[in-house]
Short mmCIF file of C-alpha atoms in Angstrom, two decimals:
data_model
loop_
_atom_site.label_atom_id
_atom_site.label_comp_id
_atom_site.label_asym_id
_atom_site.label_seq_id
_atom_site.Cartn_x
_atom_site.Cartn_y
_atom_site.Cartn_z
CA MET A 17 -1.93 -96.00 24.97
CA PRO A 18 -5.62 -95.69 25.85
CA ASN A 19 -8.17 -97.71 23.93
CA ASP A 20 -11.26 -96.44 22.11
CA ASN A 21 -13.39 -96.56 25.27
CA ASN A 22 -12.18 -93.05 26.10
CA LYS A 23 -14.22 -91.72 23.18
CA ARG A 24 -17.47 -92.78 24.84
CA ILE A 25 -16.36 -91.71 28.34
CA PHE A 26 -14.64 -88.36 27.83
CA LYS A 27 -15.61 -85.42 25.66
CA ASP A 28 -14.12 -85.20 22.18
CA TRP A 29 -11.85 -82.25 22.88
CA VAL A 30 -10.13 -83.85 25.90
CA PRO A 31 -6.48 -84.80 25.24
CA THR A 32 -4.99 -87.97 26.74
CA TRP A 33 -2.60 -86.09 29.01
CA LEU A 34 -5.49 -84.20 30.61
CA ILE A 35 -7.23 -87.50 31.38
CA TYR A 36 -4.10 -88.70 33.19
CA VAL A 37 -3.85 -85.45 35.15
CA ALA A 38 -7.50 -85.63 36.20
CA LEU A 39 -7.21 -89.25 37.32
CA ALA A 40 -4.06 -88.52 39.33
CA LEU A 41 -5.60 -85.46 40.99
CA PHE A 42 -8.65 -87.49 41.96
CA LEU A 43 -6.94 -90.74 42.94
CA LEU A 44 -4.21 -89.50 45.27
CA PRO A 45 -6.45 -87.78 47.87
CA VAL A 46 -8.76 -90.80 47.93
CA ALA A 47 -5.83 -93.19 48.41
CA CYS A 48 -4.34 -91.04 51.21
CA ALA A 49 -7.47 -91.24 53.34
CA LEU A 50 -6.74 -94.62 54.96
CA GLY A 51 -3.97 -93.58 57.33
CA ILE A 52 -3.50 -89.91 56.58
CA TYR A 53 -2.97 -88.90 60.22
CA LEU A 54 -0.70 -91.79 61.29
CA GLY A 55 2.27 -89.50 60.72
CA GLY A 56 0.93 -87.23 63.50
CA MET A 57 0.02 -89.86 66.06
CA SER A 58 0.95 -87.79 69.09
CA THR A 59 -0.98 -84.80 67.74
CA ALA A 60 -4.06 -86.96 67.17
CA THR A 61 -3.92 -88.45 70.67
CA SER A 62 -3.66 -84.99 72.22
CA TYR A 63 -6.52 -83.61 70.14
CA PHE A 64 -8.97 -86.37 71.06
CA GLY A 65 -7.56 -87.18 74.51
CA VAL A 66 -7.05 -90.88 73.74
CA ASP A 67 -4.19 -93.38 73.54
CA GLN A 68 -2.22 -94.24 70.41
CA ILE A 69 -3.94 -97.61 70.23
CA ASP A 70 -7.29 -95.80 69.86
CA ILE A 71 -5.98 -93.84 66.89
CA ARG A 72 -4.77 -97.07 65.30
CA TYR A 73 -8.23 -98.55 65.79
CA SER A 74 -9.77 -95.60 63.94
CA VAL A 75 -7.55 -96.51 60.99
CA ILE A 76 -8.57 -100.16 61.22
CA ILE A 77 -12.25 -99.17 61.29
CA TYR A 78 -11.83 -97.38 57.97
CA TYR A 79 -10.14 -100.47 56.52
CA ILE A 80 -12.85 -102.83 57.79
CA SER A 81 -15.54 -100.57 56.37
CA ILE A 82 -13.92 -101.04 52.96
CA VAL A 83 -13.72 -104.81 53.49
CA VAL A 84 -17.37 -105.32 54.39
CA GLY A 85 -18.75 -102.71 52.01
CA PHE A 86 -17.32 -103.98 48.72
CA PRO A 87 -20.19 -106.36 47.81
CA MET A 88 -22.79 -103.83 48.96
CA GLU A 89 -21.23 -100.92 47.08
CA ALA A 90 -21.10 -103.00 43.90
CA ARG A 91 -24.91 -103.08 43.92
CA PHE A 92 -25.15 -99.30 44.29
CA PHE A 93 -22.52 -98.85 41.58
CA ASN A 94 -24.64 -100.94 39.20
CA TYR A 95 -27.85 -99.11 40.09
CA PHE A 96 -27.00 -95.42 39.70
CA SER A 97 -25.75 -93.62 36.61
CA SER A 98 -21.98 -93.28 36.81
CA LYS A 99 -21.41 -89.52 36.74
CA PRO A 100 -24.17 -88.55 39.24
CA TYR A 101 -23.03 -91.42 41.46
CA LEU A 102 -19.46 -90.12 41.43
CA ILE A 103 -20.53 -86.57 42.28
CA GLY A 104 -22.83 -87.84 45.02
CA CYS A 105 -20.06 -89.90 46.62
CA VAL A 106 -17.74 -86.89 46.56
CA ALA A 107 -20.41 -84.74 48.23
CA LEU A 108 -20.84 -87.35 50.98
CA SER A 109 -17.07 -87.61 51.39
CA ILE A 110 -16.78 -83.83 51.81
CA ALA A 111 -19.63 -83.88 54.35
CA ALA A 112 -17.91 -86.64 56.34
CA ASN A 113 -14.64 -84.71 56.42
CA LEU A 114 -16.42 -81.54 57.55
CA VAL A 115 -18.09 -83.44 60.40
CA MET A 116 -14.68 -84.77 61.50
CA TYR A 117 -13.19 -81.28 61.21
CA LEU A 118 -15.84 -79.75 63.49
CA ASN A 119 -15.89 -82.66 65.94
CA HIS A 120 -13.80 -83.24 69.08
CA SER A 121 -15.48 -86.48 70.12
CA PHE A 122 -13.51 -89.65 69.47
CA ALA A 123 -16.71 -91.73 69.39
CA VAL A 124 -18.07 -89.55 66.57
CA LEU A 125 -14.76 -89.92 64.76
CA LEU A 126 -15.05 -93.72 64.83
CA VAL A 127 -18.60 -93.65 63.44
CA VAL A 128 -17.80 -91.17 60.69
CA ARG A 129 -14.58 -93.00 59.77
CA PHE A 130 -16.62 -96.15 59.22
CA LEU A 131 -19.09 -94.28 57.02
CA ALA A 132 -16.23 -92.56 55.17
CA GLY A 133 -14.68 -95.93 54.37
CA THR A 134 -17.92 -97.07 52.75
CA ILE A 135 -18.24 -93.82 50.82
CA SER A 136 -14.67 -94.15 49.56
CA LEU A 137 -15.64 -97.39 47.82
CA GLY A 138 -17.85 -95.43 45.44
CA LEU A 139 -14.92 -93.18 44.58
CA ILE A 140 -12.52 -96.12 44.20
CA GLY A 141 -14.97 -98.06 42.02
CA ILE A 142 -15.40 -95.20 39.56
CA VAL A 143 -11.75 -94.26 39.34
CA PHE A 144 -10.75 -97.92 39.05
CA ASN A 145 -12.89 -98.28 35.95
CA LEU A 146 -11.54 -95.05 34.49
CA VAL A 147 -7.96 -96.19 35.07
CA PHE A 148 -8.64 -99.55 33.44
CA ASN A 149 -9.85 -97.80 30.32
CA GLN A 150 -6.46 -96.14 29.81
CA PHE A 151 -4.78 -99.33 28.57
CA HIS A 152 -5.26 -101.75 25.71
CA ALA A 153 -7.81 -104.45 26.49
CA GLN A 154 -5.20 -107.21 26.71
CA ARG A 155 -3.18 -105.27 29.30
CA SER A 156 -5.84 -103.22 31.07
CA ARG A 157 -6.40 -105.43 34.08
CA VAL A 158 -2.76 -105.97 34.96
CA LEU A 159 -1.69 -102.38 34.35
CA GLY A 160 -4.85 -101.12 36.01
CA TYR A 161 -3.99 -103.09 39.11
CA ALA A 162 -0.38 -101.86 38.95
CA THR A 163 -1.58 -98.25 38.78
CA MET A 164 -4.07 -98.66 41.61
CA TYR A 165 -1.75 -100.48 43.99
CA SER A 166 1.09 -98.06 43.25
CA ALA A 167 -1.25 -95.25 44.27
CA LEU A 168 -2.71 -97.02 47.32
CA PHE A 169 0.65 -98.18 48.68
CA GLY A 170 2.62 -95.16 47.50
CA THR A 171 0.45 -92.57 49.20
CA ALA A 172 1.62 -93.77 52.64
CA PRO A 173 5.14 -92.31 52.14
CA LEU A 174 3.68 -89.20 50.50
CA ALA A 175 1.28 -88.69 53.40
CA TYR A 176 4.21 -88.14 55.77
CA ILE A 177 5.13 -84.96 53.92
CA VAL A 178 1.54 -83.71 54.10
CA ASP A 179 1.38 -84.59 57.79
CA ALA A 180 4.65 -82.77 58.47
CA TRP A 181 3.37 -79.56 56.91
CA ILE A 182 -0.06 -79.67 58.52
CA PHE A 183 0.93 -80.68 62.04
CA SER A 184 3.78 -78.17 62.09
CA ASN A 185 1.57 -75.24 61.14
CA PHE A 186 -2.06 -76.03 62.07
CA ASN A 187 -4.23 -77.83 64.57
CA PHE A 188 -4.81 -81.54 64.10
CA ASN A 189 -8.31 -81.20 62.65
CA ALA A 190 -6.90 -79.27 59.67
CA ILE A 191 -6.05 -82.69 58.21
CA PHE A 192 -9.75 -83.16 57.46
CA LEU A 193 -9.90 -79.87 55.56
CA VAL A 194 -7.18 -81.31 53.36
CA GLY A 195 -9.60 -84.15 52.66
CA VAL A 196 -12.20 -81.58 51.62
CA PHE A 197 -10.07 -79.32 49.43
CA GLY A 198 -7.75 -82.08 48.21
CA ILE A 199 -10.49 -83.85 46.30
CA LEU A 200 -12.02 -80.73 44.74
CA PRO A 201 -9.51 -80.19 41.87
CA GLY A 202 -9.90 -83.78 40.71
CA ILE A 203 -13.70 -83.90 40.84
CA ILE A 204 -14.07 -80.47 39.20
CA LEU A 205 -11.80 -81.49 36.33
CA LEU A 206 -13.50 -84.87 35.94
CA SER A 207 -16.94 -83.24 35.93
CA ILE A 208 -15.81 -81.01 33.07
CA ILE A 209 -14.21 -83.67 30.88
CA LEU A 210 -16.61 -86.61 31.48
CA ARG A 211 -19.59 -87.00 29.19
CA ASN A 212 -22.94 -86.52 30.89
CA GLY A 213 -24.40 -89.84 29.85
CA ILE A 214 -21.49 -92.16 30.57
CA ASP A 215 -22.29 -95.61 31.90
CA LEU A 216 -19.45 -97.63 33.45
CA ARG A 217 -21.71 -100.40 34.72
CA ARG A 218 -20.60 -103.76 33.38
CA ASN A 219 -23.91 -105.57 33.93
CA GLY A 220 -26.41 -102.80 33.37
CA LYS A 221 -28.79 -101.47 36.00
CA ILE A 222 -29.41 -103.86 38.90
CA SER A 223 -32.26 -103.42 41.38
CA LEU A 224 -31.58 -102.61 45.02
CA LYS A 225 -34.57 -104.61 46.27
CA SER A 226 -32.54 -107.69 47.26
CA LEU A 227 -29.72 -106.03 49.17
CA GLU A 228 -28.25 -108.47 51.70
CA TRP A 229 -28.31 -106.18 54.74
CA VAL A 230 -28.31 -109.03 57.26
CA SER A 231 -25.01 -110.41 55.95
CA TYR A 232 -23.55 -106.91 55.87
CA ILE A 233 -24.43 -106.26 59.53
CA LEU A 234 -23.20 -109.67 60.73
CA TYR A 235 -19.96 -109.30 58.76
CA ALA A 236 -19.27 -105.72 59.88
CA ALA A 237 -20.07 -106.29 63.55
CA GLY A 238 -18.06 -109.52 63.68
CA LEU A 239 -14.96 -108.01 62.08
CA LEU A 240 -15.08 -104.83 64.16
CA LEU A 241 -15.19 -106.89 67.35
CA LEU A 242 -12.46 -109.24 66.14
CA ALA A 243 -10.20 -106.32 65.24
CA TYR A 244 -10.90 -104.82 68.68
CA VAL A 245 -9.79 -108.05 70.34
CA ILE A 246 -6.63 -108.30 68.23
CA LEU A 247 -5.63 -104.69 68.81
CA TYR A 248 -6.74 -104.19 72.42
CA GLY A 249 -6.15 -107.72 73.73
CA GLN A 250 -2.72 -106.94 75.12
CA TYR A 251 -3.93 -103.58 76.46
CA TYR A 252 -6.56 -105.36 78.60
CA HIS A 253 -4.41 -108.45 79.40
CA TRP A 254 -6.23 -110.67 76.91
CA PHE A 255 -8.66 -113.18 78.37
CA ARG A 256 -8.14 -112.03 81.92
CA SER A 257 -10.46 -109.20 80.93
CA LEU A 258 -14.23 -109.76 80.78
CA ARG A 259 -14.39 -107.10 78.04
CA ILE A 260 -12.08 -109.11 75.76
CA ILE A 261 -13.87 -112.38 76.53
CA LEU A 262 -17.26 -110.90 75.63
CA CYS A 263 -15.97 -109.20 72.47
CA PHE A 264 -14.20 -112.34 71.28
CA SER A 265 -17.23 -114.55 71.98
CA ALA A 266 -19.54 -112.13 70.20
CA SER A 267 -17.23 -111.90 67.18
CA ILE A 268 -17.09 -115.71 66.87
CA VAL A 269 -20.88 -116.00 67.09
CA LEU A 270 -21.50 -113.20 64.57
CA LEU A 271 -18.93 -114.44 62.06
CA GLY A 272 -20.20 -118.00 62.52
CA LEU A 273 -23.74 -116.85 61.69
CA PHE A 274 -22.37 -114.96 58.70
CA ILE A 275 -20.64 -118.09 57.36
CA VAL A 276 -23.75 -120.24 57.87
CA ARG A 277 -25.86 -117.64 56.07
CA GLN A 278 -23.48 -117.57 53.10
CA ILE A 279 -23.70 -121.34 52.81
CA ILE A 280 -27.51 -121.25 52.87
CA LEU A 281 -28.08 -118.29 50.54
CA LYS A 282 -28.54 -118.95 46.84
CA ASP A 283 -26.88 -115.64 46.03
CA PRO A 284 -24.42 -115.16 48.93
CA TYR A 285 -22.85 -111.88 49.98
CA ILE A 286 -19.45 -113.56 49.59
CA ASN A 287 -19.21 -116.92 47.82
CA LEU A 288 -17.20 -119.21 50.08
CA ARG A 289 -16.55 -121.64 47.21
CA VAL A 290 -13.35 -119.66 46.63
CA PHE A 291 -11.72 -121.65 49.45
CA LYS A 292 -12.18 -124.89 47.54
CA THR A 293 -9.49 -123.80 45.08
CA ARG A 294 -5.96 -124.77 46.11
CA ASN A 295 -4.26 -121.82 44.42
CA PHE A 296 -6.60 -119.42 46.16
CA ARG A 297 -5.69 -120.88 49.56
CA ILE A 298 -2.01 -120.64 48.64
CA GLY A 299 -2.55 -117.02 47.62
CA MET A 300 -4.16 -116.21 50.96
CA GLY A 301 -1.26 -117.83 52.80
CA LEU A 302 1.28 -115.83 50.82
CA LEU A 303 -0.72 -112.66 51.39
CA VAL A 304 -0.56 -113.20 55.16
CA LEU A 305 3.20 -113.86 55.04
CA PHE A 306 3.72 -110.79 52.86
CA TYR A 307 1.82 -108.49 55.21
CA LEU A 308 3.68 -109.88 58.22
CA GLY A 309 6.98 -109.37 56.41
CA LYS A 310 6.23 -105.75 55.58
CA GLY A 311 4.35 -104.93 58.79
CA ASP A 312 7.40 -104.04 60.88
CA MET A 313 8.10 -100.81 59.01
CA SER A 314 6.88 -98.90 62.06
CA LEU A 315 9.88 -100.18 64.02
CA LEU A 316 12.32 -98.70 61.51
CA ASN A 317 10.27 -95.51 61.55
CA GLY A 318 10.73 -95.32 65.30
CA PHE A 319 14.47 -95.83 64.92
CA ILE A 320 14.68 -93.09 62.31
CA THR A 321 12.78 -90.67 64.53
CA ASN A 322 14.42 -91.45 67.87
CA ASN A 323 17.97 -92.41 66.91
CA VAL A 324 18.71 -90.76 63.58
CA LYS A 325 16.83 -87.68 64.87
CA LEU A 326 15.19 -86.77 61.57
CA ASP A 327 12.54 -84.10 61.78
CA VAL A 328 9.18 -84.77 60.16
CA TYR A 329 10.05 -82.93 56.96
CA HIS A 330 13.31 -84.73 56.31
CA TYR A 331 11.70 -88.03 57.22
CA GLY A 332 8.92 -87.42 54.69
CA TYR A 333 11.41 -86.61 51.96
CA THR A 334 13.48 -89.68 52.83
CA MET A 335 10.36 -91.85 52.45
CA LEU A 336 10.05 -90.77 48.82
CA ILE A 337 12.60 -93.45 47.95
CA ASN A 338 10.11 -95.97 49.35
CA PHE A 339 7.47 -94.56 46.98
CA VAL A 340 9.86 -94.97 44.03
CA GLY A 341 10.43 -98.60 45.02
CA ILE A 342 6.69 -99.30 45.20
CA VAL A 343 5.99 -97.87 41.75
CA LEU A 344 8.97 -99.61 40.15
CA GLY A 345 8.14 -102.93 41.80
CA ALA A 346 4.47 -102.86 40.78
CA PHE A 347 5.11 -102.03 37.14
CA LEU A 348 8.01 -104.46 36.86
CA ALA A 349 5.72 -107.17 38.24
CA ALA A 350 3.10 -106.17 35.66
CA ARG A 351 5.71 -106.42 32.92
CA TYR A 352 6.72 -109.92 34.00
CA LEU A 353 3.11 -111.07 34.34
CA LEU A 354 2.24 -109.88 30.84
CA ALA A 355 5.37 -111.58 29.50
CA GLY A 356 4.24 -114.90 31.00
CA THR A 357 7.08 -115.14 33.51
CA ARG A 358 6.67 -117.96 36.01
CA ILE A 359 5.08 -116.73 39.20
CA ARG A 360 7.84 -118.39 41.24
CA ILE A 361 10.41 -115.93 39.84
CA ILE A 362 8.29 -112.87 40.62
CA TRP A 363 7.61 -114.01 44.18
CA MET A 364 11.26 -114.80 44.83
CA MET A 365 12.20 -111.31 43.66
CA GLY A 366 9.56 -109.74 45.91
CA PHE A 367 10.28 -111.76 49.05
CA GLY A 368 14.01 -111.48 48.31
CA ALA A 369 13.66 -107.69 48.30
CA LEU A 370 11.87 -107.80 51.68
CA LEU A 371 14.61 -110.07 53.04
CA GLY A 372 17.23 -107.65 51.72
CA TYR A 373 15.37 -104.79 53.41
CA HIS A 374 15.53 -106.55 56.77
CA LEU A 375 19.20 -107.51 56.42
CA PHE A 376 20.28 -104.03 55.37
CA ALA A 377 18.13 -102.52 58.13
CA LEU A 378 19.92 -104.73 60.64
CA SER A 379 23.24 -103.34 59.45
CA VAL A 380 22.18 -99.73 60.05
CA LEU A 381 20.38 -100.20 63.38
CA ASN A 382 22.91 -98.36 65.47
CA HIS A 383 23.26 -94.86 66.86
CA GLN A 384 25.64 -93.71 64.10
CA ALA A 385 23.27 -94.31 61.18
CA GLU A 386 22.95 -91.56 58.57
CA ILE A 387 20.22 -90.77 56.05
CA GLU A 388 22.29 -92.28 53.24
CA ASP A 389 22.34 -95.63 55.08
CA LEU A 390 18.54 -95.76 55.05
CA LEU A 391 17.91 -95.22 51.35
CA LEU A 392 18.66 -98.76 50.14
CA PRO A 393 16.57 -100.61 52.76
CA LEU A 394 13.66 -98.19 52.25
CA PHE A 395 13.84 -98.70 48.49
CA LEU A 396 13.95 -102.51 48.85
CA GLN A 397 10.96 -102.46 51.17
CA GLY A 398 8.94 -100.48 48.63
CA PHE A 399 10.14 -102.62 45.73
CA GLY A 400 9.13 -105.81 47.53
CA ASN A 401 5.71 -104.33 48.34
CA GLY A 402 5.05 -103.43 44.71
CA MET A 403 6.23 -106.77 43.33
CA LEU A 404 4.29 -108.91 45.77
CA ILE A 405 0.95 -107.14 46.13
CA LEU A 406 0.33 -107.15 42.39
CA SER A 407 1.56 -110.69 41.67
CA ILE A 408 -0.21 -112.29 44.66
CA VAL A 409 -3.52 -110.55 43.94
CA VAL A 410 -3.42 -111.54 40.28
CA PHE A 411 -2.51 -115.11 41.27
CA TYR A 412 -5.39 -115.73 43.66
CA VAL A 413 -8.03 -113.91 41.60
CA THR A 414 -7.17 -115.88 38.46
CA ALA A 415 -7.15 -119.11 40.48
CA VAL A 416 -10.93 -119.27 40.86
CA PRO A 417 -13.72 -119.57 38.28
CA ALA A 418 -14.64 -116.25 36.68
CA GLU A 419 -18.12 -116.17 38.21
CA ILE A 420 -16.72 -116.03 41.76
CA GLY A 421 -13.71 -113.85 40.97
CA PHE A 422 -15.35 -110.90 42.73
CA SER A 423 -15.66 -112.92 45.95
CA ALA A 424 -11.98 -113.86 45.64
CA SER A 425 -10.99 -110.21 45.42
CA VAL A 426 -13.18 -109.23 48.36
CA THR A 427 -11.83 -112.08 50.49
CA GLY A 428 -8.30 -111.00 49.67
CA VAL A 429 -9.08 -107.52 51.03
CA LEU A 430 -10.36 -109.19 54.22
CA PHE A 431 -7.13 -111.14 54.71
CA ARG A 432 -5.07 -108.01 54.16
CA ALA A 433 -7.08 -106.06 56.74
CA ILE A 434 -6.87 -108.80 59.38
CA THR A 435 -3.13 -109.35 58.83
CA PHE A 436 -2.53 -105.59 58.87
CA THR A 437 -4.25 -105.43 62.26
CA SER A 438 -2.48 -108.54 63.54
CA SER A 439 0.89 -107.15 62.50
CA MET A 440 0.24 -104.02 64.57
CA ALA A 441 -0.64 -106.18 67.58
CA LEU A 442 2.34 -108.50 67.04
CA THR A 443 4.93 -105.72 66.99
CA SER A 444 3.38 -104.16 70.07
CA TYR A 445 3.29 -107.43 72.02
CA SER A 446 6.80 -108.42 70.92
CA GLY A 447 8.05 -105.02 72.01
CA LEU A 448 6.84 -105.53 75.56
CA VAL A 449 8.31 -109.02 75.81
CA PHE A 450 11.71 -108.30 74.28
CA ARG A 451 12.20 -104.95 75.99
CA LYS A 452 11.53 -106.60 79.35
CA ILE A 453 14.05 -109.33 78.59
CA HIS A 454 16.75 -106.85 77.59
CA TYR A 455 16.04 -104.57 80.53
CA GLN A 456 16.36 -107.43 83.00
CA ALA A 457 19.57 -108.64 81.34
CA PHE A 458 21.00 -105.13 81.43
CA SER A 459 19.99 -104.54 85.05
CA GLY A 460 21.53 -107.84 86.13
CA ASN A 461 24.93 -106.80 84.82
CA ILE A 462 25.00 -103.35 86.38
CA THR A 463 26.10 -102.69 89.95
CA ALA A 464 26.39 -99.47 91.93
CA ASP A 465 30.19 -99.53 91.77
CA GLU A 466 30.29 -100.14 88.00
CA PRO A 467 32.87 -97.67 86.55
CA LEU A 468 31.00 -97.19 83.27
CA LEU A 469 27.79 -96.41 85.15
CA ALA A 470 29.54 -93.85 87.34
CA ASP A 471 31.17 -92.23 84.29
CA ARG A 472 27.86 -91.97 82.42
CA LEU A 473 26.04 -90.50 85.42
CA GLY A 474 28.89 -88.04 85.89
CA GLU A 475 28.58 -86.90 82.28
CA TYR A 476 24.84 -86.37 82.68
CA LYS A 477 25.29 -84.45 85.95
CA GLN A 478 27.96 -82.24 84.48
CA ALA A 479 25.83 -81.43 81.46
CA LEU A 480 22.87 -80.52 83.64
CA LEU A 481 24.99 -78.39 85.95
CA GLN A 482 26.33 -76.48 82.95
CA HIS A 483 22.74 -75.72 81.95
CA GLY A 484 21.93 -74.20 85.35
CA ALA A 485 20.57 -77.15 87.33
CA SER A 486 21.23 -77.41 91.07
CA ALA A 487 23.18 -80.29 92.55
CA ALA A 488 20.00 -82.09 93.64
CA GLU A 489 18.30 -81.49 90.31
CA SER A 490 21.35 -82.71 88.40
CA SER A 491 21.43 -85.96 90.41
CA SER A 492 17.75 -86.80 89.79
CA GLY A 493 17.98 -85.57 86.20
CA ALA A 494 21.02 -87.77 85.56
CA MET A 495 19.06 -90.82 86.71
CA ASN A 496 16.16 -89.88 84.40
CA LEU A 497 18.52 -89.46 81.47
CA LEU A 498 20.12 -92.81 82.24
CA GLY A 499 16.69 -94.43 82.31
CA LYS A 500 15.86 -92.94 78.90
CA ALA A 501 19.18 -94.14 77.50
CA VAL A 502 18.55 -97.65 78.78
CA ALA A 503 15.01 -97.62 77.36
CA GLY A 504 16.37 -96.44 74.00
CA GLN A 505 18.93 -99.23 73.99
CA ASP A 506 16.26 -101.79 74.92
CA ASN A 507 14.10 -100.58 72.05
CA LEU A 508 17.02 -100.78 69.63
CA LEU A 509 17.82 -104.35 70.71
CA PHE A 510 14.14 -105.32 70.39
CA THR A 511 14.01 -103.93 66.86
CA ARG A 512 17.11 -105.94 65.95
CA ASP A 513 15.62 -109.11 67.45
CA TYR A 514 12.35 -108.64 65.59
CA TYR A 515 14.11 -108.03 62.29
CA ILE A 516 16.23 -111.15 62.80
CA TYR A 517 13.10 -113.27 63.33
CA MET A 518 11.39 -111.72 60.32
CA SER A 519 14.52 -112.35 58.23
CA CYS A 520 14.39 -116.03 59.21
CA MET A 521 10.71 -116.20 58.27
CA LEU A 522 11.31 -114.57 54.88
CA PHE A 523 14.26 -116.86 54.19
CA ALA A 524 12.03 -119.87 54.93
CA VAL A 525 9.36 -118.48 52.58
CA LEU A 526 11.97 -118.11 49.83
CA LEU A 527 13.09 -121.71 50.33
CA LEU A 528 9.49 -122.95 50.09
CA ILE A 529 8.82 -120.99 46.93
CA ALA A 530 12.09 -122.21 45.38
CA THR A 531 11.58 -125.89 46.21
CA ILE A 532 7.83 -126.59 45.92
CA PRO A 533 7.17 -127.77 42.34
CA HIS A 534 3.66 -126.31 42.23
CA PHE A 535 5.08 -122.80 42.08
CA ASN A 536 6.15 -123.41 38.49
CA TYR A 537 2.60 -122.28 37.74
CA HIS A 538 2.24 -119.22 35.56
CA ILE A 539 -0.89 -117.23 34.80
CA LYS A 540 -2.40 -118.04 31.42
CA LYS A 541 -5.89 -116.52 31.37
CA ILE A 542 -5.23 -113.21 32.96
CA ARG A 543 -7.15 -111.18 30.40
CA THR A 544 -10.48 -112.87 30.85
CA LYS A 545 -10.64 -113.76 34.53
CA LEU A 546 -9.44 -110.74 36.45
CA ILE A 547 -12.10 -108.73 38.26
CA PRO A 548 -11.44 -104.97 38.42
CA ILE A 549 -11.88 -104.02 42.06
#
């Protein structure tokens, strides 16, 4: 039930259900923007003439823009009046999407994606405050977080359906028109129902004279270079490449200068005192383990596409069960937190769900898997995501003194972005290593007079001959088909290996949580210490 704050924010005639509709219409397009075109990776690479790794970097750039822009955007949020600020951010967002729609240059895409990430912070800040006002004061922060993270995490499965429709019927750049028209219903409705003089600023108007631009530039440049090294290191053979050496050295220097500056400044961009708190450090460690544990979803996606042979539409609909798991997990975690449940129990449920996801996925990683076999692991993966993201964020933000709670939240976003990037690089690197191992093992056991090999090649040749190929074409085609079959089997074995290692890691995390006495801690001052970002 919303509290009385709605009376000063929304016009008198606006019913509660209309507020919820407006917030949903506005929030979902904003939340989808992070990786909206990941579902059409091949289409994106063809459109811009780049590799898949470049498209992934464009997603990371958007994420890093959010990371480095949070403290800066907070100053703008507290300077401008709320309603004009919201409309202005939407106008800039629409302009950015139109530039990307009209552009074919990948370099321009990277620049605009970075700017769009910063602009999105203004939208997120406003809608976050509006969401928080929909709950009683004693529950607003926990339920507000549950709502936001359900939307942010849940839009990834929903985006696959959007991608399927767009990339099946339009050119790639149409995805940016969706960004334009998708946000219009929400902003139009909000403009109608919001009062003209609303003020969501918590600390009143704050001057922009002392903006810490130097820290912003050092932080942004350092993280962009570091993410480049993490993502492209394998592509350029790591430190055998002068490019990687220079980028890594520059990132270390820039981030080192940033840290020194934060220590010297009286009012730092990010207060590094957060790392003095033990629970905060524990929270960061758990956040890294959580993102590593959930970061191999792309491997199951590849299996679903290549082995189960789901088309993009059916895959998108199948992923809806993942969305259900995310929402259920987040709100169940909120329920337990508000009830004072020990944090150990919530974490064990979350990491246990991720472990269950990996174990069930291992059982279905074969060529005979059906859609029904995928529903339970996809649900468990979403449920674990929802349980853990909410409980870990609440844990580390409430661990620090209230005056540096904002820095704790911002630092948490940093750790999530870096681990998200590292997880991409880890799965890619592991794939090369394990596929090579399996290929060599397979090749060593196959000889020219192997009966099974001769039978398989004969089947391929016969199939090609029946489709009109000549004898020579059927021979070469049979070898190509055999190579693809071997590559598919290598990829399947790699996925199984990776999931086994991740299962071992998650089991070890569960043991640590169950046996370390400190995790009897439960959150006591959640209502007064949580920072709404």
